[in-house]
XYZ file of N, CA and C in Angstrom:
768
model
N -6.594 49.959 -22.782
C -7.939 49.874 -22.218
C -8.167 50.900 -21.103
N -7.440 51.958 -21.157
C -7.599 53.004 -20.154
C -9.006 53.601 -20.252
N -9.600 53.901 -19.100
C -10.941 54.485 -19.014
C -12.028 53.529 -19.499
N -11.752 52.233 -19.542
C -12.759 51.260 -19.933
C -13.048 50.312 -18.773
N -14.183 49.647 -18.864
C -14.597 48.713 -17.815
C -13.988 47.338 -18.104
N -12.779 47.124 -17.596
C -12.075 45.870 -17.888
C -12.705 44.717 -17.108
N -12.679 43.535 -17.710
C -13.318 42.366 -17.119
C -12.357 41.523 -16.285
N -11.051 41.727 -16.469
C -10.080 40.872 -15.778
C -8.697 41.494 -15.917
N -7.749 40.950 -15.194
C -6.354 41.377 -15.335
C -5.818 40.891 -16.682
N -4.820 41.562 -17.232
C -4.272 41.141 -18.531
C -3.811 39.685 -18.519
N -4.022 39.027 -19.644
C -3.573 37.648 -19.835
C -2.368 37.691 -20.773
N -1.306 36.999 -20.409
C -0.050 37.110 -21.158
C 0.323 35.798 -21.850
N 1.061 35.968 -22.952
C 1.667 34.834 -23.651
C 3.073 35.252 -24.040
N 4.042 34.415 -23.757
C 5.433 34.787 -24.045
C 6.282 33.534 -24.213
N 7.022 33.484 -25.342
C 7.888 32.338 -25.590
C 8.781 32.634 -26.798
N 9.862 31.881 -26.911
C 10.751 31.987 -28.068
C 10.808 30.642 -28.782
N 10.501 30.657 -30.085
C 10.516 29.439 -30.893
C 11.277 29.727 -32.186
N 12.262 28.908 -32.476
C 13.057 29.041 -33.708
C 13.602 30.453 -33.898
N 14.032 31.053 -32.818
C 14.622 32.379 -32.901
C 13.630 33.518 -32.950
N 12.334 33.217 -32.981
C 11.287 34.247 -33.011
C 10.760 34.441 -31.591
N 10.883 35.652 -31.089
C 10.406 35.979 -29.739
C 8.980 36.511 -29.840
N 8.071 35.889 -29.108
C 6.657 36.282 -29.136
C 6.244 36.768 -27.757
N 5.627 37.938 -27.701
C 5.065 38.481 -26.460
C 3.691 39.061 -26.774
N 2.703 38.683 -25.977
C 1.344 39.169 -26.203
C 0.658 39.431 -24.870
N -0.192 40.438 -24.859
C -1.018 40.762 -23.687
C -2.437 41.005 -24.173
N -3.411 40.406 -23.483
C -4.811 40.501 -23.902
C -5.696 40.837 -22.713
N -6.713 41.665 -22.970
C -7.657 42.046 -21.920
C -8.986 42.431 -22.565
N -10.072 41.832 -22.082
C -11.409 42.140 -22.599
C -12.090 43.180 -21.711
N -12.918 44.003 -22.341
C -13.684 45.035 -21.632
C -15.173 44.789 -21.844
N -15.954 44.950 -20.794
C -17.393 44.696 -20.898
C -18.109 45.769 -21.702
N -17.544 46.983 -21.767
C -18.201 48.071 -22.486
C -17.615 48.285 -23.878
N -16.865 47.321 -24.383
C -16.307 47.417 -25.734
C -17.086 46.559 -26.709
N -17.256 47.058 -27.930
C -18.024 46.321 -28.936
C -17.230 46.110 -30.223
N -15.935 46.330 -30.150
C -15.026 46.048 -31.253
C -13.675 45.700 -30.640
N -12.739 45.296 -31.470
C -11.417 44.977 -30.929
C -10.424 46.091 -31.241
N -9.367 46.140 -30.469
C -8.285 47.099 -30.677
C -6.975 46.351 -30.458
N -6.383 45.896 -31.566
C -5.174 45.079 -31.498
C -4.019 45.842 -32.132
N -2.951 45.995 -31.385
C -1.754 46.675 -31.875
C -0.664 45.644 -32.113
N 0.023 45.768 -33.246
C 1.080 44.826 -33.581
C 2.420 45.512 -33.773
N 3.474 44.831 -33.335
C 4.836 45.366 -33.470
C 5.769 44.258 -33.951
N 6.688 44.634 -34.825
C 7.729 43.723 -35.294
C 9.075 44.409 -35.091
N 9.913 43.809 -34.271
C 11.210 44.418 -33.951
C 11.038 45.862 -33.476
N 10.017 46.055 -32.630
C 9.684 47.357 -32.025
C 9.121 48.364 -33.021
N 8.828 47.946 -34.249
C 8.228 48.825 -35.258
C 6.736 48.512 -35.349
N 5.903 49.532 -35.242
C 4.456 49.331 -35.298
C 4.028 48.943 -36.709
N 3.257 47.879 -36.800
C 2.764 47.404 -38.103
C 1.306 47.831 -38.254
N 1.113 49.006 -38.826
C -0.241 49.565 -38.922
C -1.139 48.778 -39.873
N -0.546 48.036 -40.794
C -1.340 47.247 -41.740
C -1.402 45.772 -41.361
N -1.016 45.457 -40.129
C -1.132 44.084 -39.658
C -0.034 43.190 -40.181
N -0.396 41.943 -40.435
C 0.585 40.986 -40.921
C 0.365 39.606 -40.345
N 1.304 38.726 -40.601
C 1.138 37.332 -40.202
C 1.145 37.147 -38.686
N 1.804 38.033 -37.960
C 1.812 37.917 -36.491
C 0.424 38.204 -35.918
N -0.281 39.185 -36.503
C -1.631 39.496 -36.038
C -2.631 38.450 -36.517
N -2.407 37.916 -37.717
C -3.273 36.837 -38.207
C -3.173 35.615 -37.293
N -1.955 35.313 -36.848
C -1.770 34.177 -35.947
C -2.454 34.378 -34.608
N -2.392 35.599 -34.094
C -3.061 35.909 -32.830
C -4.567 35.717 -32.946
N -5.162 36.248 -34.006
C -6.614 36.149 -34.191
C -7.051 34.699 -34.368
N -6.309 33.955 -35.168
C -6.665 32.551 -35.391
C -6.572 31.745 -34.099
N -5.533 32.006 -33.315
C -5.360 31.280 -32.054
C -6.495 31.578 -31.083
N -6.914 32.834 -31.012
C -7.998 33.205 -30.098
C -9.304 32.522 -30.479
N -9.636 32.558 -31.761
C -10.894 31.953 -32.210
C -10.912 30.458 -31.922
N -9.838 29.783 -32.282
C -9.773 28.331 -32.068
C -9.777 27.986 -30.583
N -9.010 28.718 -29.797
C -8.898 28.417 -28.366
C -10.209 28.646 -27.628
N -10.866 29.774 -27.895
C -12.114 30.066 -27.184
C -13.219 29.090 -27.562
N -13.285 28.677 -28.824
C -14.285 27.681 -29.212
C -13.999 26.335 -28.553
N -12.728 25.967 -28.492
C -12.359 24.706 -27.839
C -12.720 24.726 -26.356
N -12.391 25.824 -25.677
C -12.687 25.929 -24.247
C -14.194 26.021 -23.994
N -14.923 26.669 -24.901
C -16.373 26.787 -24.736
C -17.044 25.424 -24.808
N -16.577 24.578 -25.691
C -17.165 23.239 -25.797
C -16.676 22.331 -24.665
N -15.449 22.512 -24.273
C -14.903 21.711 -23.173
C -15.622 22.009 -21.865
N -16.008 23.268 -21.672
C -16.704 23.670 -20.447
C -18.224 23.554 -20.568
N -18.704 23.041 -21.711
C -20.139 22.823 -21.960
C -20.929 24.130 -22.107
N -20.242 25.245 -22.244
C -20.951 26.502 -22.501
C -21.529 26.490 -23.912
N -20.797 25.894 -24.837
C -21.318 25.635 -26.181
C -21.643 24.156 -26.292
N -22.842 23.849 -26.776
C -23.227 22.459 -26.972
C -22.704 21.963 -28.320
N -22.743 20.650 -28.506
C -22.256 20.071 -29.756
C -23.045 20.582 -30.952
N -24.333 20.842 -30.751
C -25.179 21.298 -31.855
C -25.050 22.794 -32.125
N -24.420 23.528 -31.226
C -24.266 24.973 -31.409
C -23.181 25.268 -32.441
N -23.377 26.322 -33.241
C -22.329 26.701 -34.198
C -21.132 27.314 -33.485
N -19.993 27.304 -34.138
C -18.800 27.924 -33.573
C -18.956 29.438 -33.508
N -18.301 30.035 -32.544
C -18.237 31.491 -32.464
C -17.256 31.985 -33.517
N -17.597 33.067 -34.179
C -16.698 33.621 -35.190
C -15.594 34.430 -34.525
N -14.598 34.799 -35.309
C -13.515 35.615 -34.781
C -13.999 36.955 -34.269
N -14.951 37.558 -34.980
C -15.493 38.850 -34.545
C -16.172 38.732 -33.189
N -16.908 37.650 -32.976
C -17.586 37.451 -31.691
C -16.568 37.257 -30.570
N -15.526 36.481 -30.846
C -14.508 36.207 -29.818
C -13.711 37.450 -29.455
N -13.534 38.349 -30.411
C -12.689 39.525 -30.169
C -13.473 40.757 -29.742
N -14.781 40.650 -29.601
C -15.550 41.835 -29.211
C -15.112 42.307 -27.822
N -14.723 43.578 -27.735
C -14.281 44.151 -26.474
C -12.828 43.881 -26.125
N -12.088 43.266 -27.041
C -10.695 42.896 -26.757
C -9.731 44.049 -27.037
N -8.833 44.258 -26.096
C -7.686 45.129 -26.318
C -6.438 44.274 -26.196
N -5.561 44.311 -27.204
C -4.413 43.401 -27.194
C -3.201 44.040 -27.851
N -2.039 43.557 -27.438
C -0.766 43.942 -28.054
C 0.000 42.665 -28.370
N 0.466 42.563 -29.606
C 1.289 41.433 -30.006
C 2.615 41.977 -30.537
N 3.707 41.531 -29.939
C 5.038 41.982 -30.343
C 5.903 40.771 -30.660
N 6.560 40.820 -31.819
C 7.449 39.727 -32.203
C 8.810 40.295 -32.585
N 9.825 39.527 -32.292
C 11.189 39.854 -32.732
C 11.579 38.790 -33.747
N 11.775 39.224 -34.989
C 12.025 38.306 -36.098
C 13.414 38.571 -36.674
N 14.271 37.545 -36.788
C 15.627 37.757 -37.311
C 15.651 38.344 -38.721
N 14.807 37.831 -39.595
C 14.785 38.300 -40.990
C 13.352 38.649 -41.395
N 12.862 39.806 -40.957
C 11.481 40.177 -41.279
C 11.306 40.531 -42.755
N 10.161 40.142 -43.290
C 9.804 40.484 -44.667
C 8.545 41.346 -44.621
N 8.691 42.583 -45.039
C 7.566 43.513 -44.981
C 6.932 43.661 -46.358
N 5.611 43.836 -46.356
C 4.844 43.961 -47.594
C 4.152 45.312 -47.646
N 3.605 45.614 -48.812
C 2.852 46.855 -48.972
C 3.751 48.018 -49.345
N 3.122 49.078 -49.828
C 3.877 50.251 -50.256
C 4.602 50.909 -49.096
N 3.976 50.894 -47.931
C 4.585 51.563 -46.774
C 5.424 50.616 -45.928
N 5.489 49.342 -46.341
C 6.285 48.339 -45.619
C 5.883 48.245 -44.147
N 4.572 48.260 -43.906
C 4.080 48.187 -42.526
C 3.220 46.944 -42.298
N 3.438 45.925 -43.132
C 2.731 44.657 -42.951
C 3.748 43.521 -43.010
N 3.758 42.696 -41.954
C 4.695 41.577 -41.898
C 4.217 40.450 -42.805
N 5.145 39.892 -43.587
C 4.753 38.856 -44.535
C 5.321 37.478 -44.269
N 6.146 37.307 -43.239
C 6.748 35.990 -42.983
C 5.696 34.946 -42.622
N 5.488 33.913 -43.456
C 4.458 32.910 -43.154
C 4.764 32.080 -41.910
N 6.061 31.856 -41.617
C 6.403 31.028 -40.461
C 6.051 31.709 -39.143
N 5.975 33.043 -39.160
C 5.664 33.774 -37.929
C 4.230 33.504 -37.490
N 3.330 33.385 -38.442
C 1.929 33.112 -38.088
C 1.815 31.804 -37.304
N 2.460 30.759 -37.786
C 2.374 29.463 -37.109
C 2.959 29.534 -35.700
N 4.066 30.260 -35.566
C 4.706 30.369 -34.251
C 3.820 31.140 -33.283
N 3.290 32.283 -33.726
C 2.418 33.092 -32.866
C 1.165 32.312 -32.496
N 0.592 31.626 -33.465
C -0.630 30.858 -33.203
C -0.378 29.789 -32.141
N 0.755 29.141 -32.226
C 1.081 28.097 -31.246
C 1.289 28.681 -29.855
N 2.073 29.749 -29.763
C 2.375 30.352 -28.459
C 1.109 30.887 -27.798
N 0.327 31.651 -28.549
C -0.880 32.264 -27.981
C -1.891 31.194 -27.582
N -2.111 30.208 -28.441
C -3.096 29.162 -28.142
C -2.723 28.405 -26.870
N -1.465 28.012 -26.748
C -1.055 27.213 -25.589
C -1.053 28.028 -24.303
N -0.489 29.233 -24.350
C -0.383 30.032 -23.126
C -1.730 30.586 -22.676
N -2.538 31.066 -23.624
C -3.847 31.622 -23.263
C -4.770 30.521 -22.749
N -4.715 29.364 -23.378
C -5.541 28.241 -22.933
C -5.194 27.850 -21.498
N -3.903 27.775 -21.207
C -3.472 27.416 -19.855
C -3.913 28.458 -18.833
N -3.784 29.744 -19.180
C -4.163 30.817 -18.250
C -5.660 30.826 -17.982
N -6.468 30.684 -19.029
C -7.921 30.769 -18.862
C -8.488 29.529 -18.184
N -7.918 28.369 -18.448
C -8.408 27.155 -17.789
C -8.136 27.193 -16.287
N -7.106 27.902 -15.890
C -6.805 28.026 -14.461
C -7.611 29.129 -13.790
N -8.400 29.870 -14.575
C -9.228 30.960 -14.047
C -10.630 30.853 -14.653
N -11.445 29.906 -14.167
C -12.767 29.655 -14.755
C -13.675 30.883 -14.784
N -13.576 31.749 -13.789
C -14.433 32.930 -13.754
C -14.142 33.853 -14.930
N -12.861 34.130 -15.162
C -12.486 34.981 -16.292
C -12.872 34.326 -17.607
N -12.627 33.035 -17.723
C -13.007 32.311 -18.935
C -14.503 32.417 -19.183
N -15.305 32.218 -18.134
C -16.753 32.308 -18.283
C -17.206 33.685 -18.717
N -16.604 34.724 -18.159
C -16.976 36.092 -18.537
C -16.644 36.385 -19.998
N -15.474 35.933 -20.437
C -15.068 36.160 -21.829
C -15.985 35.407 -22.785
N -16.281 34.147 -22.461
C -17.145 33.344 -23.328
C -18.566 33.883 -23.354
N -19.079 34.320 -22.214
C -20.432 34.879 -22.177
C -20.532 36.141 -23.027
N -19.490 36.955 -23.014
C -19.500 38.158 -23.850
C -19.497 37.782 -25.332
N -18.700 36.776 -25.683
C -18.651 36.326 -27.075
C -19.997 35.756 -27.516
N -20.646 35.007 -26.633
C -21.954 34.431 -26.966
C -23.006 35.523 -27.108
N -22.956 36.535 -26.257
C -23.882 37.660 -26.389
C -23.662 38.389 -27.706
N -22.413 38.505 -28.122
C -22.119 39.131 -29.416
C -22.713 38.307 -30.555
N -22.618 36.978 -30.438
C -23.199 36.092 -31.445
C -24.717 36.245 -31.504
N -25.365 36.255 -30.341
C -26.826 36.386 -30.296
C -27.278 37.732 -30.851
N -26.536 38.789 -30.545
C -26.884 40.114 -31.063
C -26.775 40.145 -32.580
N -25.738 39.502 -33.116
C -25.563 39.462 -34.570
C -26.687 38.669 -35.234
N -27.092 37.549 -34.619
C -28.183 36.747 -35.165
C -29.501 37.504 -35.124
N -29.753 38.220 -34.026
C -30.987 39.002 -33.912
C -31.021 40.107 -34.959
N -29.889 40.754 -35.183
C -29.827 41.809 -36.195
C -30.055 41.234 -37.590
N -29.511 40.043 -37.846
C -29.697 39.399 -39.146
C -31.169 39.070 -39.389
N -31.845 38.520 -38.374
C -33.262 38.185 -38.515
C -34.106 39.437 -38.700
N -33.738 40.514 -37.999
C -34.476 41.767 -38.143
C -34.342 42.312 -39.557
N -33.136 42.218 -40.134
C -32.938 42.682 -41.511
C -33.756 41.855 -42.486
N -33.783 40.528 -42.285
C -34.563 39.661 -43.167
C -36.047 39.988 -43.087
N -36.533 40.264 -41.872
C -37.942 40.585 -41.698
C -38.288 41.904 -42.363
N -37.420 42.902 -42.222
C -37.659 44.204 -42.851
C -37.685 44.057 -44.364
N -36.754 43.282 -44.920
C -36.722 43.087 -46.368
C -37.963 42.356 -46.848
N -38.388 41.377 -46.066
C -39.591 40.621 -46.429
C -40.819 41.519 -46.434
N -40.964 42.308 -45.357
C -42.096 43.220 -45.273
C -42.043 44.255 -46.383
N -40.828 44.699 -46.734
C -40.677 45.701 -47.779
C -41.152 45.161 -49.116
N -40.814 43.896 -49.404
C -41.238 43.291 -50.667
C -42.750 43.178 -50.729
N -43.357 42.733 -49.616
C -44.810 42.574 -49.600
C -45.523 43.914 -49.642
N -44.938 44.938 -49.010
C -45.562 46.253 -49.002
C -45.561 46.865 -50.390
N -44.462 46.662 -51.128
C -44.353 47.248 -52.459
C -45.193 46.494 -53.474
N -45.505 45.225 -53.210
C -46.293 44.447 -54.153
C -47.758 44.851 -54.076
N -48.445 44.745 -55.209
C -49.878 45.033 -55.237
C -50.612 43.750 -54.865
N -50.701 43.474 -53.572
C -51.282 42.226 -53.093
C -52.766 42.388 -52.793
N -53.525 41.303 -52.883
C -54.932 41.378 -52.524
C -55.109 41.740 -51.065
N -56.138 42.482 -50.764
C -56.362 42.930 -49.398
C -56.629 41.801 -48.436
N -57.069 40.651 -48.940
C -57.394 39.531 -48.060
C -56.173 38.694 -47.705
N -55.028 38.968 -48.334
C -53.842 38.180 -48.010
C -53.370 38.519 -46.606
N -53.095 37.493 -45.800
C -52.634 37.698 -44.422
C -51.238 37.124 -44.287
N -50.255 37.975 -44.046
C -48.861 37.543 -43.978
C -48.553 36.973 -42.602
N -47.443 36.225 -42.534
C -46.968 35.709 -41.257
C -45.792 36.556 -40.795
N -45.407 36.395 -39.532
C -44.358 37.237 -38.964
C -43.014 36.537 -38.896
N -42.969 35.216 -39.103
C -41.700 34.492 -39.001
C -40.919 34.584 -40.297
N -39.672 34.105 -40.273
C -38.843 34.116 -41.465
C -39.343 33.109 -42.484
N -38.888 33.261 -43.736
C -39.406 32.446 -44.818
C -39.064 30.963 -44.665
N -37.987 30.632 -43.940
C -37.583 29.235 -43.821
C -38.608 28.412 -43.041
N -39.347 29.044 -42.132
C -40.294 28.318 -41.284
C -41.748 28.610 -41.647
N -41.997 29.335 -42.754
C -43.363 29.740 -43.038
C -44.153 28.696 -43.808
N -45.468 28.760 -43.636
C -46.387 27.909 -44.371
C -47.425 28.799 -45.041
N -47.980 28.326 -46.163
C -48.996 29.086 -46.888
C -50.256 28.243 -46.973
N -51.407 28.821 -46.560
C -52.705 28.189 -46.734
C -53.363 28.781 -47.978
N -53.742 27.933 -48.931
C -54.484 28.384 -50.104
C -55.964 28.164 -49.808
N -56.711 29.250 -49.667
C -58.125 29.155 -49.296
C -58.985 29.671 -50.437
N -60.230 29.186 -50.486
C -61.132 29.527 -51.571
C -62.431 30.075 -50.979
N -62.688 31.345 -51.229
C -63.916 31.941 -50.738
C -63.749 32.633 -49.404
N -64.664 33.575 -49.100
C -64.579 34.353 -47.868
C -64.788 33.491 -46.627
N -65.699 32.526 -46.714
C -65.988 31.727 -45.521
C -64.782 30.885 -45.129
N -64.158 30.247 -46.110
C -62.968 29.440 -45.811
C -61.823 30.316 -45.354
N -61.682 31.471 -45.990
C -60.601 32.377 -45.608
C -60.754 32.884 -44.196
N -61.977 33.212 -43.794
C -62.193 33.704 -42.438
C -61.877 32.657 -41.396
N -62.295 31.424 -41.653
C -62.022 30.347 -40.698
C -60.531 30.062 -40.605
N -59.868 30.044 -41.755
C -58.425 29.764 -41.755
C -57.655 30.855 -41.044
N -58.072 32.092 -41.241
C -57.353 33.206 -40.617
C -57.456 33.133 -39.095
N -58.621 32.719 -38.587
C -58.798 32.624 -37.140
C -58.021 31.446 -36.553
N -57.899 30.369 -37.320
C -57.273 29.155 -36.795
C -55.762 29.130 -36.974
N -55.227 29.937 -37.872
C -53.802 29.863 -38.198
C -52.935 30.404 -37.069
N -51.676 30.008 -37.074
C -50.657 30.603 -36.203
C -49.978 31.688 -37.015
N -50.251 32.945 -36.681
C -49.785 34.054 -37.509
C -48.267 34.197 -37.524
N -47.561 33.461 -36.632
C -46.100 33.555 -36.616
C -45.481 32.931 -37.863
N -46.086 31.811 -38.337
C -45.437 31.159 -39.466
C -46.415 30.647 -40.529
N -47.725 30.945 -40.380
C -48.703 30.486 -41.356
C -49.357 31.684 -42.036
N -49.248 31.721 -43.355
C -49.799 32.827 -44.127
C -51.011 32.348 -44.916
N -51.984 33.240 -45.091
C -53.181 32.902 -45.854
C -53.099 33.543 -47.226
N -53.350 32.746 -48.264
C -53.262 33.224 -49.641
C -54.594 32.944 -50.336
N -55.397 33.959 -50.606
C -56.724 33.748 -51.185
C -56.651 33.354 -52.652
N -57.540 32.462 -53.057
C -57.671 32.078 -54.460
C -59.051 32.487 -54.960
N -59.150 32.603 -56.257
C -60.456 32.975 -56.809
C -61.385 31.780 -56.852
N -62.361 31.543 -56.522
C -63.396 30.561 -56.461
C -63.319 29.398 -57.424
N -64.422 29.079 -58.013
C -64.589 27.807 -58.690
C -63.764 27.667 -59.960
N -63.544 28.745 -60.715
C -62.958 28.546 -62.024
C -61.527 28.042 -61.951
N -60.889 28.118 -60.780
C -59.538 27.585 -60.638
C -59.504 26.071 -60.717
N -60.667 25.384 -60.737
C -60.683 23.928 -60.705
C -61.029 23.324 -62.065
N -61.061 24.103 -63.093
C -61.608 23.602 -64.343
C -60.547 23.288 -65.389
N -59.416 22.807 -64.993
C -58.402 22.364 -65.938
C -57.938 23.488 -66.835
N -58.149 23.368 -68.160
C -57.657 24.379 -69.099
C -58.187 25.771 -68.816
N -59.357 25.865 -68.199
C -59.927 27.190 -67.932
C -59.137 27.899 -66.853
N -58.430 27.140 -66.017
C -57.716 27.735 -64.878
C -56.749 28.810 -65.320
N -55.928 28.505 -66.307
C -54.926 29.478 -66.740
C -55.595 30.686 -67.373
N -56.660 30.439 -68.158
C -57.345 31.531 -68.831
C -58.025 32.440 -67.821
N -58.779 31.815 -66.906
C -59.493 32.613 -65.921
C -58.560 33.294 -64.954
N -57.501 32.604 -64.585
C -56.554 33.162 -63.617
C -55.871 34.395 -64.172
N -55.514 34.389 -65.444
C -54.844 35.535 -66.032
C -55.813 36.693 -66.235
N -57.071 36.385 -66.551
C -58.023 37.452 -66.817
C -58.480 38.130 -65.541
N -58.524 37.376 -64.447
C -58.999 37.961 -63.199
C -57.854 38.634 -62.479
N -58.082 39.800 -61.911
C -56.982 40.559 -61.327
C -56.386 39.897 -60.102
N -57.080 38.935 -59.491
C -56.511 38.277 -58.318
C -55.437 37.279 -58.695
N -55.443 36.768 -59.946
C -54.505 35.728 -60.334
C -53.059 36.119 -60.187
N -52.552 37.048 -61.014
C -51.137 37.416 -60.890
C -50.799 38.031 -59.561
N -51.764 38.743 -58.943
C -51.482 39.361 -57.644
C -51.344 38.297 -56.569
N -52.148 37.259 -56.639
C -52.063 36.204 -55.634
C -50.797 35.376 -55.802
N -50.300 35.305 -57.064
C -49.066 34.554 -57.287
C -47.837 35.335 -56.871
N -47.924 36.649 -56.775
C -46.749 37.493 -56.528
C -45.982 37.124 -55.275
N -46.648 36.941 -54.112
C -45.869 36.627 -52.910
C -45.203 35.271 -52.945
N -45.667 34.388 -53.850
C -45.058 33.066 -53.937
C -43.987 33.009 -55.001
N -43.799 34.101 -55.743
C -42.785 34.120 -56.782
C -43.209 33.371 -58.022
N -44.524 33.097 -58.177
C -45.001 32.351 -59.323
C -45.361 33.236 -60.485
N -45.763 32.633 -61.578
C -46.159 33.376 -62.761
C -46.888 32.455 -63.701
N -47.350 32.959 -64.826
C -48.076 32.123 -65.776
C -47.191 31.013 -66.318
N -47.814 29.892 -66.646
C -47.059 28.751 -67.148
C -46.453 29.071 -68.499
N -45.268 28.535 -68.747
C -44.602 28.745 -70.020
C -44.815 27.526 -70.907
N -44.896 27.714 -72.233
C -45.050 26.564 -73.127
C -43.791 25.718 -73.114
N -43.903 24.417 -73.360
C -42.714 23.557 -73.356
C -41.768 23.925 -74.477
N -40.471 23.671 -74.249
C -39.475 23.969 -75.273
C -39.651 23.019 -76.453
N -39.521 23.538 -77.664
C -39.638 22.746 -78.878
C -38.250 22.346 -79.355
N -38.050 21.082 -79.628
C -36.763 20.625 -80.129
C -36.784 20.591 -81.642
N -35.670 20.949 -82.235
C -35.563 20.938 -83.701
C -35.490 19.499 -84.211
């Protein structure tokens, strides 16, 4: 983390379990937006990761979510923070000494011992939890950064959904009187209005954030069998159905 804006002094985890020596150092930076985790097995760098790094990541995600709820920073109704959110800005080193390491991959740079993951996860979870609980300020800073990462990801997701929605409506040949809403599809409502006078009143009264106006063609839509005939013949019919994903009715299936 050299030349970065570090948020706290390094947090350490170190212990030996079943002959496996685990040593880890972690430090978050306020100006980092990704993680940088280095792994070593018996002093050999594991460029392709492995079970020791998987254990570290799992322990961090579980521990930070547990501490966030324990400290009331996350409410019961709030979703859990993902691993990516918890590790944003993290610089870490995990080193293990394993009596009988099993390496995977063509270059043999990925640790495959399944028991190492459980050991690393236990050591990191217990030691990091103890260190952060004794330093509420550092814990709060780390959790706030993770929550900001979560909010940024959610905002980006909503922006993508809105762009895709607008793109679909822009490409469709929609009637000029259709008035779209600005909210996402999960919270939207559609008003079906008939005639210019009703449409004008509805447009003024609606909440444009989640209520959309969809014009219908006048009287012939109310005449039973004539509805389908008139709707298909008039150019507003299929165009008005387009934003709702509708189409002409299909005949019932015939059984042999």
